[in-house]
Amino acid sequence: CVNKEIEPNTENGNILKLVTGGALIPRKGHKFLLRAIRKVLDRRIPVKLFIVGEGRLKRELEKEIEQLDLKNNVTLTGRIPTYCKLYRLISTCDIYVFPSLAELLPFAVLEGMAAGKPVISTDVGGIKYVIKDHVNGILVPPADVEMIYRAIMELSRNKRLRSRLGKVARRTIEQ
């Protein structure tokens, strides 16, 4: 289950690869993640973000990507047709980010955890009942570009923490 068009380049281990999933609608908080990615790039950290999903915000996100000069760093994948292909994409990335402004308990966060990835998520809805901050993921306030940026930077600098959070996240889902 490989799709070369959306699969991250796994040959260059120096690029921090992030993925997020969900409908392209305002409450998913994509614009805050894009602004955090710009800040990461301003610190000269090579990063690639894959945004999985479709929705009415696509054109607005494309404009934001252009305005922030992120065209080489952000890919809007659209909908990924099978779970196998989605899992493949998530598993080849380093971090799963979920910047939503409002949720109950999103399946997308569970997918990132099931793939053994450290998850950076906003502390909204029922997420705090699954993610324990710095135990099996990192929780940040909603709409907070600075805290999303800091969480990405923390994980970009600390592979051991990324690995530990990912392993504990996976165990959380298995229980």
Tab-separated table of N, CA and C in Angstrom:
chain	number	residue	atom	x	y	z
A	1	CYS	N	0.847	-1.188	0.000
A	1	CYS	CA	0.000	0.000	0.000
A	1	CYS	C	0.883	1.239	0.000
A	2	VAL	N	1.418	1.558	-1.149
A	2	VAL	CA	2.330	2.691	-1.278
A	2	VAL	C	1.760	3.660	-2.303
A	3	ASN	N	1.809	4.946	-1.979
A	3	ASN	CA	1.426	5.991	-2.913
A	3	ASN	C	2.596	6.951	-2.987
A	4	LYS	N	3.383	6.846	-4.041
A	4	LYS	CA	4.609	7.643	-4.160
A	4	LYS	C	4.329	9.144	-4.197
A	5	GLU	N	3.122	9.554	-4.588
A	5	GLU	CA	2.812	10.982	-4.678
A	5	GLU	C	2.755	11.645	-3.313
A	6	ILE	N	2.314	10.903	-2.299
A	6	ILE	CA	2.160	11.523	-0.988
A	6	ILE	C	3.104	10.962	0.047
A	7	GLU	N	3.844	9.937	-0.295
A	7	GLU	CA	4.740	9.333	0.684
A	7	GLU	C	5.925	10.247	0.950
A	8	PRO	N	6.218	10.492	2.210
A	8	PRO	CA	7.362	11.349	2.526
A	8	PRO	C	8.664	10.740	2.043
A	9	ASN	N	9.610	11.593	1.761
A	9	ASN	CA	10.947	11.148	1.389
A	9	ASN	C	11.620	10.609	2.639
A	10	THR	N	11.846	9.300	2.671
A	10	THR	CA	12.457	8.692	3.845
A	10	THR	C	13.968	8.576	3.685
A	11	GLU	N	14.495	9.017	2.554
A	11	GLU	CA	15.936	8.926	2.318
A	11	GLU	C	16.701	9.989	3.096
A	12	ASN	N	16.100	11.138	3.304
A	12	ASN	CA	16.784	12.224	4.002
A	12	ASN	C	16.279	12.295	5.439
A	13	GLY	N	17.014	11.666	6.346
A	13	GLY	CA	16.610	11.622	7.734
A	13	GLY	C	16.746	12.943	8.457
A	14	ASN	N	17.296	13.967	7.803
A	14	ASN	CA	17.472	15.268	8.445
A	14	ASN	C	16.221	16.118	8.413
A	15	ILE	N	15.248	15.742	7.613
A	15	ILE	CA	14.022	16.524	7.514
A	15	ILE	C	13.021	15.998	8.535
A	16	LEU	N	12.545	16.885	9.395
A	16	LEU	CA	11.527	16.531	10.370
A	16	LEU	C	10.197	16.447	9.634
A	17	LYS	N	9.569	15.287	9.682
A	17	LYS	CA	8.326	15.068	8.952
A	17	LYS	C	7.148	15.017	9.923
A	18	LEU	N	6.165	15.896	9.657
A	18	LEU	CA	4.972	15.977	10.483
A	18	LEU	C	3.749	15.674	9.640
A	19	VAL	N	2.721	15.165	10.287
A	19	VAL	CA	1.473	14.884	9.591
A	19	VAL	C	0.319	15.298	10.482
A	20	THR	N	-0.747	15.752	9.855
A	20	THR	CA	-1.992	16.057	10.550
A	20	THR	C	-3.135	15.609	9.671
A	21	GLY	N	-4.236	15.252	10.270
A	21	GLY	CA	-5.381	14.791	9.500
A	21	GLY	C	-6.672	15.367	10.017
A	22	GLY	N	-7.618	15.498	9.118
A	22	GLY	CA	-8.935	16.011	9.482
A	22	GLY	C	-9.516	16.848	8.365
A	23	ALA	N	-10.793	17.080	8.452
A	23	ALA	CA	-11.455	17.909	7.448
A	23	ALA	C	-10.827	19.292	7.406
A	24	LEU	N	-10.743	19.855	6.224
A	24	LEU	CA	-10.180	21.194	6.054
A	24	LEU	C	-11.283	22.220	6.336
A	25	ILE	N	-11.518	22.412	7.627
A	25	ILE	CA	-12.536	23.349	8.098
A	25	ILE	C	-11.910	24.196	9.210
A	26	PRO	N	-12.464	25.390	9.476
A	26	PRO	CA	-11.822	26.304	10.427
A	26	PRO	C	-11.535	25.710	11.806
A	27	ARG	N	-12.442	24.922	12.365
A	27	ARG	CA	-12.235	24.450	13.741
A	27	ARG	C	-11.099	23.444	13.882
A	28	LYS	N	-10.538	22.976	12.780
A	28	LYS	CA	-9.410	22.038	12.857
A	28	LYS	C	-8.089	22.752	13.127
A	29	GLY	N	-8.052	24.076	13.019
A	29	GLY	CA	-6.889	24.844	13.447
A	29	GLY	C	-5.664	24.749	12.550
A	30	HIS	N	-5.829	24.385	11.300
A	30	HIS	CA	-4.682	24.240	10.401
A	30	HIS	C	-3.850	25.519	10.284
A	31	LYS	N	-4.518	26.680	10.287
A	31	LYS	CA	-3.760	27.927	10.105
A	31	LYS	C	-2.778	28.164	11.248
A	32	PHE	N	-3.105	27.716	12.442
A	32	PHE	CA	-2.187	27.875	13.576
A	32	PHE	C	-0.970	26.962	13.411
A	33	LEU	N	-1.210	25.763	12.902
A	33	LEU	CA	-0.104	24.846	12.637
A	33	LEU	C	0.794	25.396	11.530
A	34	LEU	N	0.210	25.945	10.485
A	34	LEU	CA	1.018	26.523	9.398
A	34	LEU	C	1.912	27.653	9.926
A	35	ARG	N	1.373	28.490	10.770
A	35	ARG	CA	2.172	29.591	11.330
A	35	ARG	C	3.288	29.060	12.231
A	36	ALA	N	3.013	27.977	12.950
A	36	ALA	CA	4.061	27.360	13.773
A	36	ALA	C	5.158	26.762	12.888
A	37	ILE	N	4.763	26.168	11.772
A	37	ILE	CA	5.745	25.600	10.827
A	37	ILE	C	6.639	26.713	10.285
A	38	ARG	N	6.053	27.869	9.993
A	38	ARG	CA	6.858	29.002	9.520
A	38	ARG	C	7.922	29.375	10.562
A	39	LYS	N	7.541	29.386	11.829
A	39	LYS	CA	8.487	29.717	12.894
A	39	LYS	C	9.593	28.667	12.995
A	40	VAL	N	9.237	27.405	12.825
A	40	VAL	CA	10.243	26.329	12.847
A	40	VAL	C	11.239	26.540	11.713
A	41	LEU	N	10.739	26.830	10.538
A	41	LEU	CA	11.615	27.068	9.385
A	41	LEU	C	12.491	28.304	9.594
A	42	ASP	N	11.960	29.309	10.252
A	42	ASP	CA	12.750	30.507	10.544
A	42	ASP	C	13.937	30.196	11.446
A	43	ARG	N	13.859	29.109	12.193
A	43	ARG	CA	14.967	28.649	13.037
A	43	ARG	C	15.896	27.697	12.271
A	44	ARG	N	15.662	27.600	10.977
A	44	ARG	CA	16.473	26.775	10.077
A	44	ARG	C	16.407	25.282	10.391
A	45	ILE	N	15.252	24.840	10.856
A	45	ILE	CA	14.994	23.417	11.063
A	45	ILE	C	14.262	22.929	9.812
A	46	PRO	N	14.860	22.006	9.055
A	46	PRO	CA	14.165	21.506	7.860
A	46	PRO	C	12.949	20.671	8.265
A	47	VAL	N	11.799	21.037	7.731
A	47	VAL	CA	10.556	20.381	8.122
A	47	VAL	C	9.652	20.207	6.905
A	48	LYS	N	8.877	19.134	6.936
A	48	LYS	CA	7.883	18.862	5.906
A	48	LYS	C	6.593	18.481	6.621
A	49	LEU	N	5.489	19.126	6.249
A	49	LEU	CA	4.185	18.855	6.843
A	49	LEU	C	3.246	18.298	5.788
A	50	PHE	N	2.570	17.208	6.139
A	50	PHE	CA	1.541	16.616	5.284
A	50	PHE	C	0.198	16.845	5.956
A	51	ILE	N	-0.714	17.518	5.238
A	51	ILE	CA	-2.059	17.774	5.745
A	51	ILE	C	-3.006	16.863	4.973
A	52	VAL	N	-3.586	15.904	5.680
A	52	VAL	CA	-4.475	14.917	5.077
A	52	VAL	C	-5.915	15.362	5.284
A	53	GLY	N	-6.685	15.396	4.217
A	53	GLY	CA	-8.095	15.721	4.325
A	53	GLY	C	-8.573	16.612	3.197
A	54	GLU	N	-9.875	16.766	3.145
A	54	GLU	CA	-10.526	17.617	2.154
A	54	GLU	C	-11.490	18.538	2.887
A	55	GLY	N	-11.888	19.609	2.202
A	55	GLY	CA	-12.884	20.478	2.804
A	55	GLY	C	-12.897	21.863	2.197
A	56	ARG	N	-13.833	22.654	2.662
A	56	ARG	CA	-14.086	23.978	2.086
A	56	ARG	C	-12.958	24.972	2.327
A	57	LEU	N	-12.041	24.665	3.210
A	57	LEU	CA	-10.953	25.581	3.529
A	57	LEU	C	-9.721	25.376	2.631
A	58	LYS	N	-9.803	24.451	1.692
A	58	LYS	CA	-8.624	24.106	0.892
A	58	LYS	C	-8.001	25.321	0.212
A	59	ARG	N	-8.788	26.109	-0.487
A	59	ARG	CA	-8.240	27.271	-1.199
A	59	ARG	C	-7.631	28.294	-0.233
A	60	GLU	N	-8.291	28.504	0.892
A	60	GLU	CA	-7.766	29.437	1.888
A	60	GLU	C	-6.430	28.927	2.450
A	61	LEU	N	-6.335	27.634	2.690
A	61	LEU	CA	-5.074	27.071	3.183
A	61	LEU	C	-3.974	27.173	2.120
A	62	GLU	N	-4.336	26.974	0.870
A	62	GLU	CA	-3.349	27.123	-0.213
A	62	GLU	C	-2.804	28.550	-0.242
A	63	LYS	N	-3.688	29.535	-0.054
A	63	LYS	CA	-3.254	30.938	-0.017
A	63	LYS	C	-2.339	31.191	1.178
A	64	GLU	N	-2.719	30.651	2.332
A	64	GLU	CA	-1.910	30.816	3.543
A	64	GLU	C	-0.528	30.178	3.356
A	65	ILE	N	-0.495	29.014	2.739
A	65	ILE	CA	0.768	28.331	2.459
A	65	ILE	C	1.642	29.205	1.564
A	66	GLU	N	1.026	29.802	0.559
A	66	GLU	CA	1.773	30.695	-0.350
A	66	GLU	C	2.267	31.942	0.389
A	67	GLN	N	1.387	32.575	1.154
A	67	GLN	CA	1.754	33.805	1.870
A	67	GLN	C	2.873	33.571	2.882
A	68	LEU	N	2.885	32.400	3.501
A	68	LEU	CA	3.910	32.085	4.495
A	68	LEU	C	5.162	31.463	3.863
A	69	ASP	N	5.154	31.382	2.530
A	69	ASP	CA	6.280	30.800	1.794
A	69	ASP	C	6.572	29.372	2.262
A	70	LEU	N	5.520	28.555	2.253
A	70	LEU	CA	5.630	27.170	2.711
A	70	LEU	C	5.405	26.144	1.591
A	71	LYS	N	5.362	26.605	0.350
A	71	LYS	CA	5.027	25.699	-0.757
A	71	LYS	C	5.947	24.481	-0.834
A	72	ASN	N	7.208	24.645	-0.474
A	72	ASN	CA	8.141	23.521	-0.531
A	72	ASN	C	8.116	22.673	0.731
A	73	ASN	N	7.338	23.100	1.714
A	73	ASN	CA	7.355	22.430	3.011
A	73	ASN	C	6.027	21.835	3.447
A	74	VAL	N	4.964	22.161	2.735
A	74	VAL	CA	3.639	21.676	3.114
A	74	VAL	C	2.973	21.036	1.904
A	75	THR	N	2.423	19.843	2.119
A	75	THR	CA	1.688	19.132	1.080
A	75	THR	C	0.265	18.891	1.561
A	76	LEU	N	-0.701	19.368	0.783
A	76	LEU	CA	-2.102	19.038	1.028
A	76	LEU	C	-2.368	17.751	0.243
A	77	THR	N	-2.504	16.647	0.953
A	77	THR	CA	-2.607	15.350	0.279
A	77	THR	C	-3.992	15.068	-0.264
A	78	GLY	N	-4.996	15.779	0.250
A	78	GLY	CA	-6.363	15.401	-0.060
A	78	GLY	C	-6.741	14.202	0.794
A	79	ARG	N	-7.829	13.580	0.427
A	79	ARG	CA	-8.284	12.398	1.154
A	79	ARG	C	-7.412	11.216	0.744
A	80	ILE	N	-7.007	10.427	1.697
A	80	ILE	CA	-6.258	9.205	1.405
A	80	ILE	C	-7.272	8.062	1.423
A	81	PRO	N	-7.388	7.332	0.306
A	81	PRO	CA	-8.519	6.421	0.119
A	81	PRO	C	-8.558	5.177	1.005
A	82	THR	N	-7.421	4.712	1.499
A	82	THR	CA	-7.468	3.502	2.315
A	82	THR	C	-6.721	3.732	3.626
A	83	TYR	N	-7.151	2.999	4.643
A	83	TYR	CA	-6.486	3.116	5.935
A	83	TYR	C	-5.038	2.656	5.827
A	84	CYS	N	-4.787	1.659	4.996
A	84	CYS	CA	-3.425	1.148	4.819
A	84	CYS	C	-2.492	2.255	4.330
A	85	LYS	N	-2.927	3.024	3.352
A	85	LYS	CA	-2.100	4.122	2.830
A	85	LYS	C	-1.945	5.244	3.849
A	86	LEU	N	-3.017	5.505	4.591
A	86	LEU	CA	-2.937	6.531	5.633
A	86	LEU	C	-1.945	6.106	6.716
A	87	TYR	N	-2.033	4.864	7.140
A	87	TYR	CA	-1.122	4.358	8.168
A	87	TYR	C	0.324	4.411	7.681
A	88	ARG	N	0.522	4.106	6.408
A	88	ARG	CA	1.870	4.155	5.830
A	88	ARG	C	2.432	5.578	5.909
A	89	LEU	N	1.608	6.559	5.554
A	89	LEU	CA	2.054	7.948	5.624
A	89	LEU	C	2.380	8.335	7.068
A	90	ILE	N	1.480	8.044	7.983
A	90	ILE	CA	1.704	8.396	9.392
A	90	ILE	C	2.970	7.715	9.904
A	91	SER	N	3.147	6.453	9.567
A	91	SER	CA	4.280	5.706	10.119
A	91	SER	C	5.625	6.189	9.591
A	92	THR	N	5.642	6.851	8.436
A	92	THR	CA	6.908	7.362	7.903
A	92	THR	C	7.211	8.784	8.371
A	93	CYS	N	6.298	9.357	9.151
A	93	CYS	CA	6.523	10.699	9.694
A	93	CYS	C	7.066	10.604	11.117
A	94	ASP	N	7.583	11.718	11.613
A	94	ASP	CA	8.180	11.757	12.943
A	94	ASP	C	7.195	12.140	14.039
A	95	ILE	N	6.251	13.008	13.693
A	95	ILE	CA	5.344	13.576	14.701
A	95	ILE	C	3.944	13.723	14.087
A	96	TYR	N	2.937	13.409	14.880
A	96	TYR	CA	1.556	13.658	14.486
A	96	TYR	C	1.093	14.899	15.246
A	97	VAL	N	0.549	15.871	14.523
A	97	VAL	CA	0.102	17.124	15.157
A	97	VAL	C	-1.398	17.268	14.951
A	98	PHE	N	-2.096	17.629	16.008
A	98	PHE	CA	-3.541	17.808	15.937
A	98	PHE	C	-3.899	19.160	16.561
A	99	PRO	N	-4.026	20.220	15.723
A	99	PRO	CA	-4.207	21.587	16.248
A	99	PRO	C	-5.657	22.052	16.385
A	100	SER	N	-6.580	21.130	16.544
A	100	SER	CA	-8.001	21.461	16.527
A	100	SER	C	-8.407	22.432	17.640
A	101	LEU	N	-9.432	23.211	17.351
A	101	LEU	CA	-9.954	24.191	18.310
A	101	LEU	C	-11.090	23.625	19.153
A	102	ALA	N	-11.751	22.575	18.659
A	102	ALA	CA	-12.867	21.964	19.380
A	102	ALA	C	-13.060	20.533	18.882
A	103	GLU	N	-13.198	19.601	19.802
A	103	GLU	CA	-13.388	18.184	19.468
A	103	GLU	C	-14.104	17.494	20.607
A	104	LEU	N	-14.556	16.294	20.350
A	104	LEU	CA	-14.985	15.402	21.418
A	104	LEU	C	-13.776	14.523	21.722
A	105	LEU	N	-13.684	13.369	21.044
A	105	LEU	CA	-12.483	12.534	21.120
A	105	LEU	C	-12.183	12.098	19.694
A	106	PRO	N	-11.288	12.802	19.016
A	106	PRO	CA	-11.055	12.562	17.591
A	106	PRO	C	-10.303	11.264	17.312
A	107	PHE	N	-10.810	10.529	16.335
A	107	PHE	CA	-10.181	9.291	15.897
A	107	PHE	C	-8.787	9.572	15.351
A	108	ALA	N	-8.586	10.739	14.752
A	108	ALA	CA	-7.288	11.083	14.151
A	108	ALA	C	-6.159	11.035	15.176
A	109	VAL	N	-6.402	11.504	16.388
A	109	VAL	CA	-5.377	11.455	17.438
A	109	VAL	C	-5.042	10.003	17.760
A	110	LEU	N	-6.064	9.171	17.821
A	110	LEU	CA	-5.854	7.751	18.115
A	110	LEU	C	-5.050	7.071	17.004
A	111	GLU	N	-5.271	7.489	15.758
A	111	GLU	CA	-4.496	6.925	14.641
A	111	GLU	C	-3.011	7.239	14.785
A	112	GLY	N	-2.698	8.475	15.137
A	112	GLY	CA	-1.303	8.843	15.341
A	112	GLY	C	-0.668	8.049	16.467
A	113	MET	N	-1.409	7.878	17.549
A	113	MET	CA	-0.903	7.114	18.687
A	113	MET	C	-0.730	5.643	18.325
A	114	ALA	N	-1.691	5.090	17.596
A	114	ALA	CA	-1.624	3.676	17.196
A	114	ALA	C	-0.418	3.408	16.307
A	115	ALA	N	-0.002	4.420	15.554
A	115	ALA	CA	1.177	4.278	14.688
A	115	ALA	C	2.477	4.438	15.475
A	116	GLY	N	2.355	4.673	16.774
A	116	GLY	CA	3.543	4.817	17.612
A	116	GLY	C	4.247	6.144	17.457
A	117	LYS	N	3.489	7.167	17.106
A	117	LYS	CA	4.064	8.494	16.911
A	117	LYS	C	3.780	9.389	18.105
A	118	PRO	N	4.727	10.254	18.438
A	118	PRO	CA	4.413	11.249	19.464
A	118	PRO	C	3.376	12.206	18.876
A	119	VAL	N	2.379	12.515	19.663
A	119	VAL	CA	1.300	13.382	19.204
A	119	VAL	C	1.373	14.700	19.950
A	120	ILE	N	1.358	15.785	19.185
A	120	ILE	CA	1.176	17.126	19.744
A	120	ILE	C	-0.274	17.471	19.463
A	121	SER	N	-1.039	17.695	20.509
A	121	SER	CA	-2.461	17.977	20.320
A	121	SER	C	-2.894	19.139	21.190
A	122	THR	N	-3.888	19.842	20.709
A	122	THR	CA	-4.497	20.862	21.539
A	122	THR	C	-5.297	20.179	22.645
A	123	ASP	N	-5.363	20.819	23.770
A	123	ASP	CA	-6.064	20.291	24.934
A	123	ASP	C	-7.524	20.719	24.857
A	124	VAL	N	-8.279	19.996	24.033
A	124	VAL	CA	-9.701	20.295	23.844
A	124	VAL	C	-10.505	19.007	24.000
A	125	GLY	N	-11.764	19.164	24.379
A	125	GLY	CA	-12.664	18.021	24.475
A	125	GLY	C	-12.108	16.887	25.316
A	126	GLY	N	-12.264	15.667	24.811
A	126	GLY	CA	-11.843	14.483	25.547
A	126	GLY	C	-10.407	14.071	25.326
A	127	ILE	N	-9.640	14.876	24.612
A	127	ILE	CA	-8.256	14.511	24.311
A	127	ILE	C	-7.444	14.315	25.594
A	128	LYS	N	-7.697	15.136	26.590
A	128	LYS	CA	-6.927	15.040	27.842
A	128	LYS	C	-7.159	13.721	28.572
A	129	TYR	N	-8.206	12.987	28.202
A	129	TYR	CA	-8.450	11.692	28.819
A	129	TYR	C	-7.627	10.590	28.166
A	130	VAL	N	-7.042	10.897	27.024
A	130	VAL	CA	-6.207	9.923	26.307
A	130	VAL	C	-4.739	10.332	26.341
A	131	ILE	N	-4.475	11.606	26.094
A	131	ILE	CA	-3.095	12.090	26.090
A	131	ILE	C	-2.768	12.732	27.430
A	132	LYS	N	-1.732	12.219	28.038
A	132	LYS	CA	-1.197	12.802	29.276
A	132	LYS	C	0.070	13.562	28.881
A	133	ASP	N	0.095	14.850	29.204
A	133	ASP	CA	1.176	15.724	28.752
A	133	ASP	C	2.550	15.190	29.158
A	134	HIS	N	3.399	15.040	28.162
A	134	HIS	CA	4.777	14.562	28.298
A	134	HIS	C	4.875	13.133	28.850
A	135	VAL	N	3.769	12.398	28.787
A	135	VAL	CA	3.780	10.973	29.120
A	135	VAL	C	3.618	10.171	27.834
A	136	ASN	N	2.544	10.459	27.079
A	136	ASN	CA	2.323	9.775	25.803
A	136	ASN	C	2.011	10.754	24.672
A	137	GLY	N	2.327	12.012	24.891
A	137	GLY	CA	2.102	13.053	23.900
A	137	GLY	C	2.349	14.407	24.546
A	138	ILE	N	2.068	15.454	23.795
A	138	ILE	CA	2.225	16.808	24.327
A	138	ILE	C	0.921	17.561	24.079
A	139	LEU	N	0.406	18.162	25.131
A	139	LEU	CA	-0.809	18.964	25.031
A	139	LEU	C	-0.452	20.446	24.997
A	140	VAL	N	-1.123	21.179	24.116
A	140	VAL	CA	-0.919	22.619	23.997
A	140	VAL	C	-2.293	23.297	24.002
A	141	PRO	N	-2.347	24.562	24.391
A	141	PRO	CA	-3.625	25.282	24.347
A	141	PRO	C	-4.089	25.467	22.893
A	142	PRO	N	-5.399	25.493	22.677
A	142	PRO	CA	-5.894	25.725	21.315
A	142	PRO	C	-5.534	27.123	20.808
A	143	ALA	N	-5.301	27.213	19.507
A	143	ALA	CA	-5.029	28.484	18.811
A	143	ALA	C	-3.750	29.162	19.282
A	144	ASP	N	-2.841	28.406	19.850
A	144	ASP	CA	-1.615	28.977	20.401
A	144	ASP	C	-0.413	28.608	19.520
A	145	VAL	N	-0.117	29.450	18.553
A	145	VAL	CA	0.975	29.212	17.605
A	145	VAL	C	2.297	29.010	18.345
A	146	GLU	N	2.554	29.836	19.325
A	146	GLU	CA	3.824	29.758	20.053
A	146	GLU	C	4.007	28.406	20.750
A	147	MET	N	2.963	27.905	21.377
A	147	MET	CA	3.086	26.632	22.091
A	147	MET	C	3.173	25.445	21.127
A	148	ILE	N	2.482	25.534	19.992
A	148	ILE	CA	2.636	24.481	18.976
A	148	ILE	C	4.073	24.491	18.479
A	149	TYR	N	4.580	25.668	18.183
A	149	TYR	CA	5.967	25.826	17.746
A	149	TYR	C	6.938	25.248	18.781
A	150	ARG	N	6.760	25.605	20.043
A	150	ARG	CA	7.666	25.121	21.097
A	150	ARG	C	7.630	23.601	21.222
A	151	ALA	N	6.444	23.026	21.096
A	151	ALA	CA	6.327	21.564	21.178
A	151	ALA	C	7.044	20.898	20.003
A	152	ILE	N	6.883	21.458	18.813
A	152	ILE	CA	7.590	20.911	17.645
A	152	ILE	C	9.091	21.024	17.849
A	153	MET	N	9.536	22.174	18.321
A	153	MET	CA	10.973	22.373	18.550
A	153	MET	C	11.499	21.403	19.605
A	154	GLU	N	10.753	21.217	20.673
A	154	GLU	CA	11.184	20.291	21.722
A	154	GLU	C	11.374	18.884	21.152
A	155	LEU	N	10.422	18.427	20.357
A	155	LEU	CA	10.527	17.085	19.787
A	155	LEU	C	11.565	17.017	18.666
A	156	SER	N	11.782	18.133	17.974
A	156	SER	CA	12.789	18.119	16.903
A	156	SER	C	14.190	17.960	17.480
A	157	ARG	N	14.390	18.459	18.683
A	157	ARG	CA	15.715	18.425	19.320
A	157	ARG	C	15.965	17.150	20.116
A	158	ASN	N	14.924	16.387	20.395
A	158	ASN	CA	15.061	15.287	21.333
A	158	ASN	C	14.463	13.997	20.764
A	159	LYS	N	15.270	13.253	20.017
A	159	LYS	CA	14.802	11.990	19.422
A	159	LYS	C	14.407	10.979	20.490
A	160	ARG	N	15.119	10.997	21.603
A	160	ARG	CA	14.810	10.060	22.691
A	160	ARG	C	13.397	10.327	23.231
A	161	LEU	N	13.041	11.601	23.415
A	161	LEU	CA	11.701	11.953	23.876
A	161	LEU	C	10.658	11.552	22.837
A	162	ARG	N	10.949	11.824	21.568
A	162	ARG	CA	10.028	11.415	20.493
A	162	ARG	C	9.768	9.920	20.565
A	163	SER	N	10.822	9.168	20.700
A	163	SER	CA	10.698	7.711	20.741
A	163	SER	C	9.892	7.261	21.960
A	164	ARG	N	10.217	7.808	23.118
A	164	ARG	CA	9.518	7.410	24.351
A	164	ARG	C	8.032	7.749	24.275
A	165	LEU	N	7.711	8.972	23.854
A	165	LEU	CA	6.303	9.373	23.757
A	165	LEU	C	5.554	8.491	22.764
A	166	GLY	N	6.192	8.180	21.642
A	166	GLY	CA	5.566	7.326	20.636
A	166	GLY	C	5.303	5.919	21.147
A	167	LYS	N	6.267	5.356	21.852
A	167	LYS	CA	6.095	4.002	22.403
A	167	LYS	C	4.990	3.962	23.443
A	168	VAL	N	4.967	4.955	24.319
A	168	VAL	CA	3.923	4.988	25.343
A	168	VAL	C	2.569	5.257	24.705
A	169	ALA	N	2.524	6.080	23.673
A	169	ALA	CA	1.262	6.340	22.951
A	169	ALA	C	0.723	5.042	22.374
A	170	ARG	N	1.579	4.275	21.752
A	170	ARG	CA	1.169	2.988	21.162
A	170	ARG	C	0.629	2.057	22.254
A	171	ARG	N	1.338	1.970	23.373
A	171	ARG	CA	0.875	1.118	24.484
A	171	ARG	C	-0.478	1.593	25.016
A	172	THR	N	-0.679	2.896	25.041
A	172	THR	CA	-1.962	3.448	25.501
A	172	THR	C	-3.105	2.921	24.636
A	173	ILE	N	-2.904	2.886	23.341
A	173	ILE	CA	-3.943	2.417	22.419
A	173	ILE	C	-4.133	0.918	22.532
A	174	GLU	N	-3.071	0.199	22.764
A	174	GLU	CA	-3.156	-1.261	22.864
A	174	GLU	C	-3.900	-1.710	24.118
A	175	GLN	N	-3.936	-0.877	25.152
A	175	GLN	CA	-4.567	-1.282	26.420
A	175	GLN	C	-6.069	-1.202	26.360
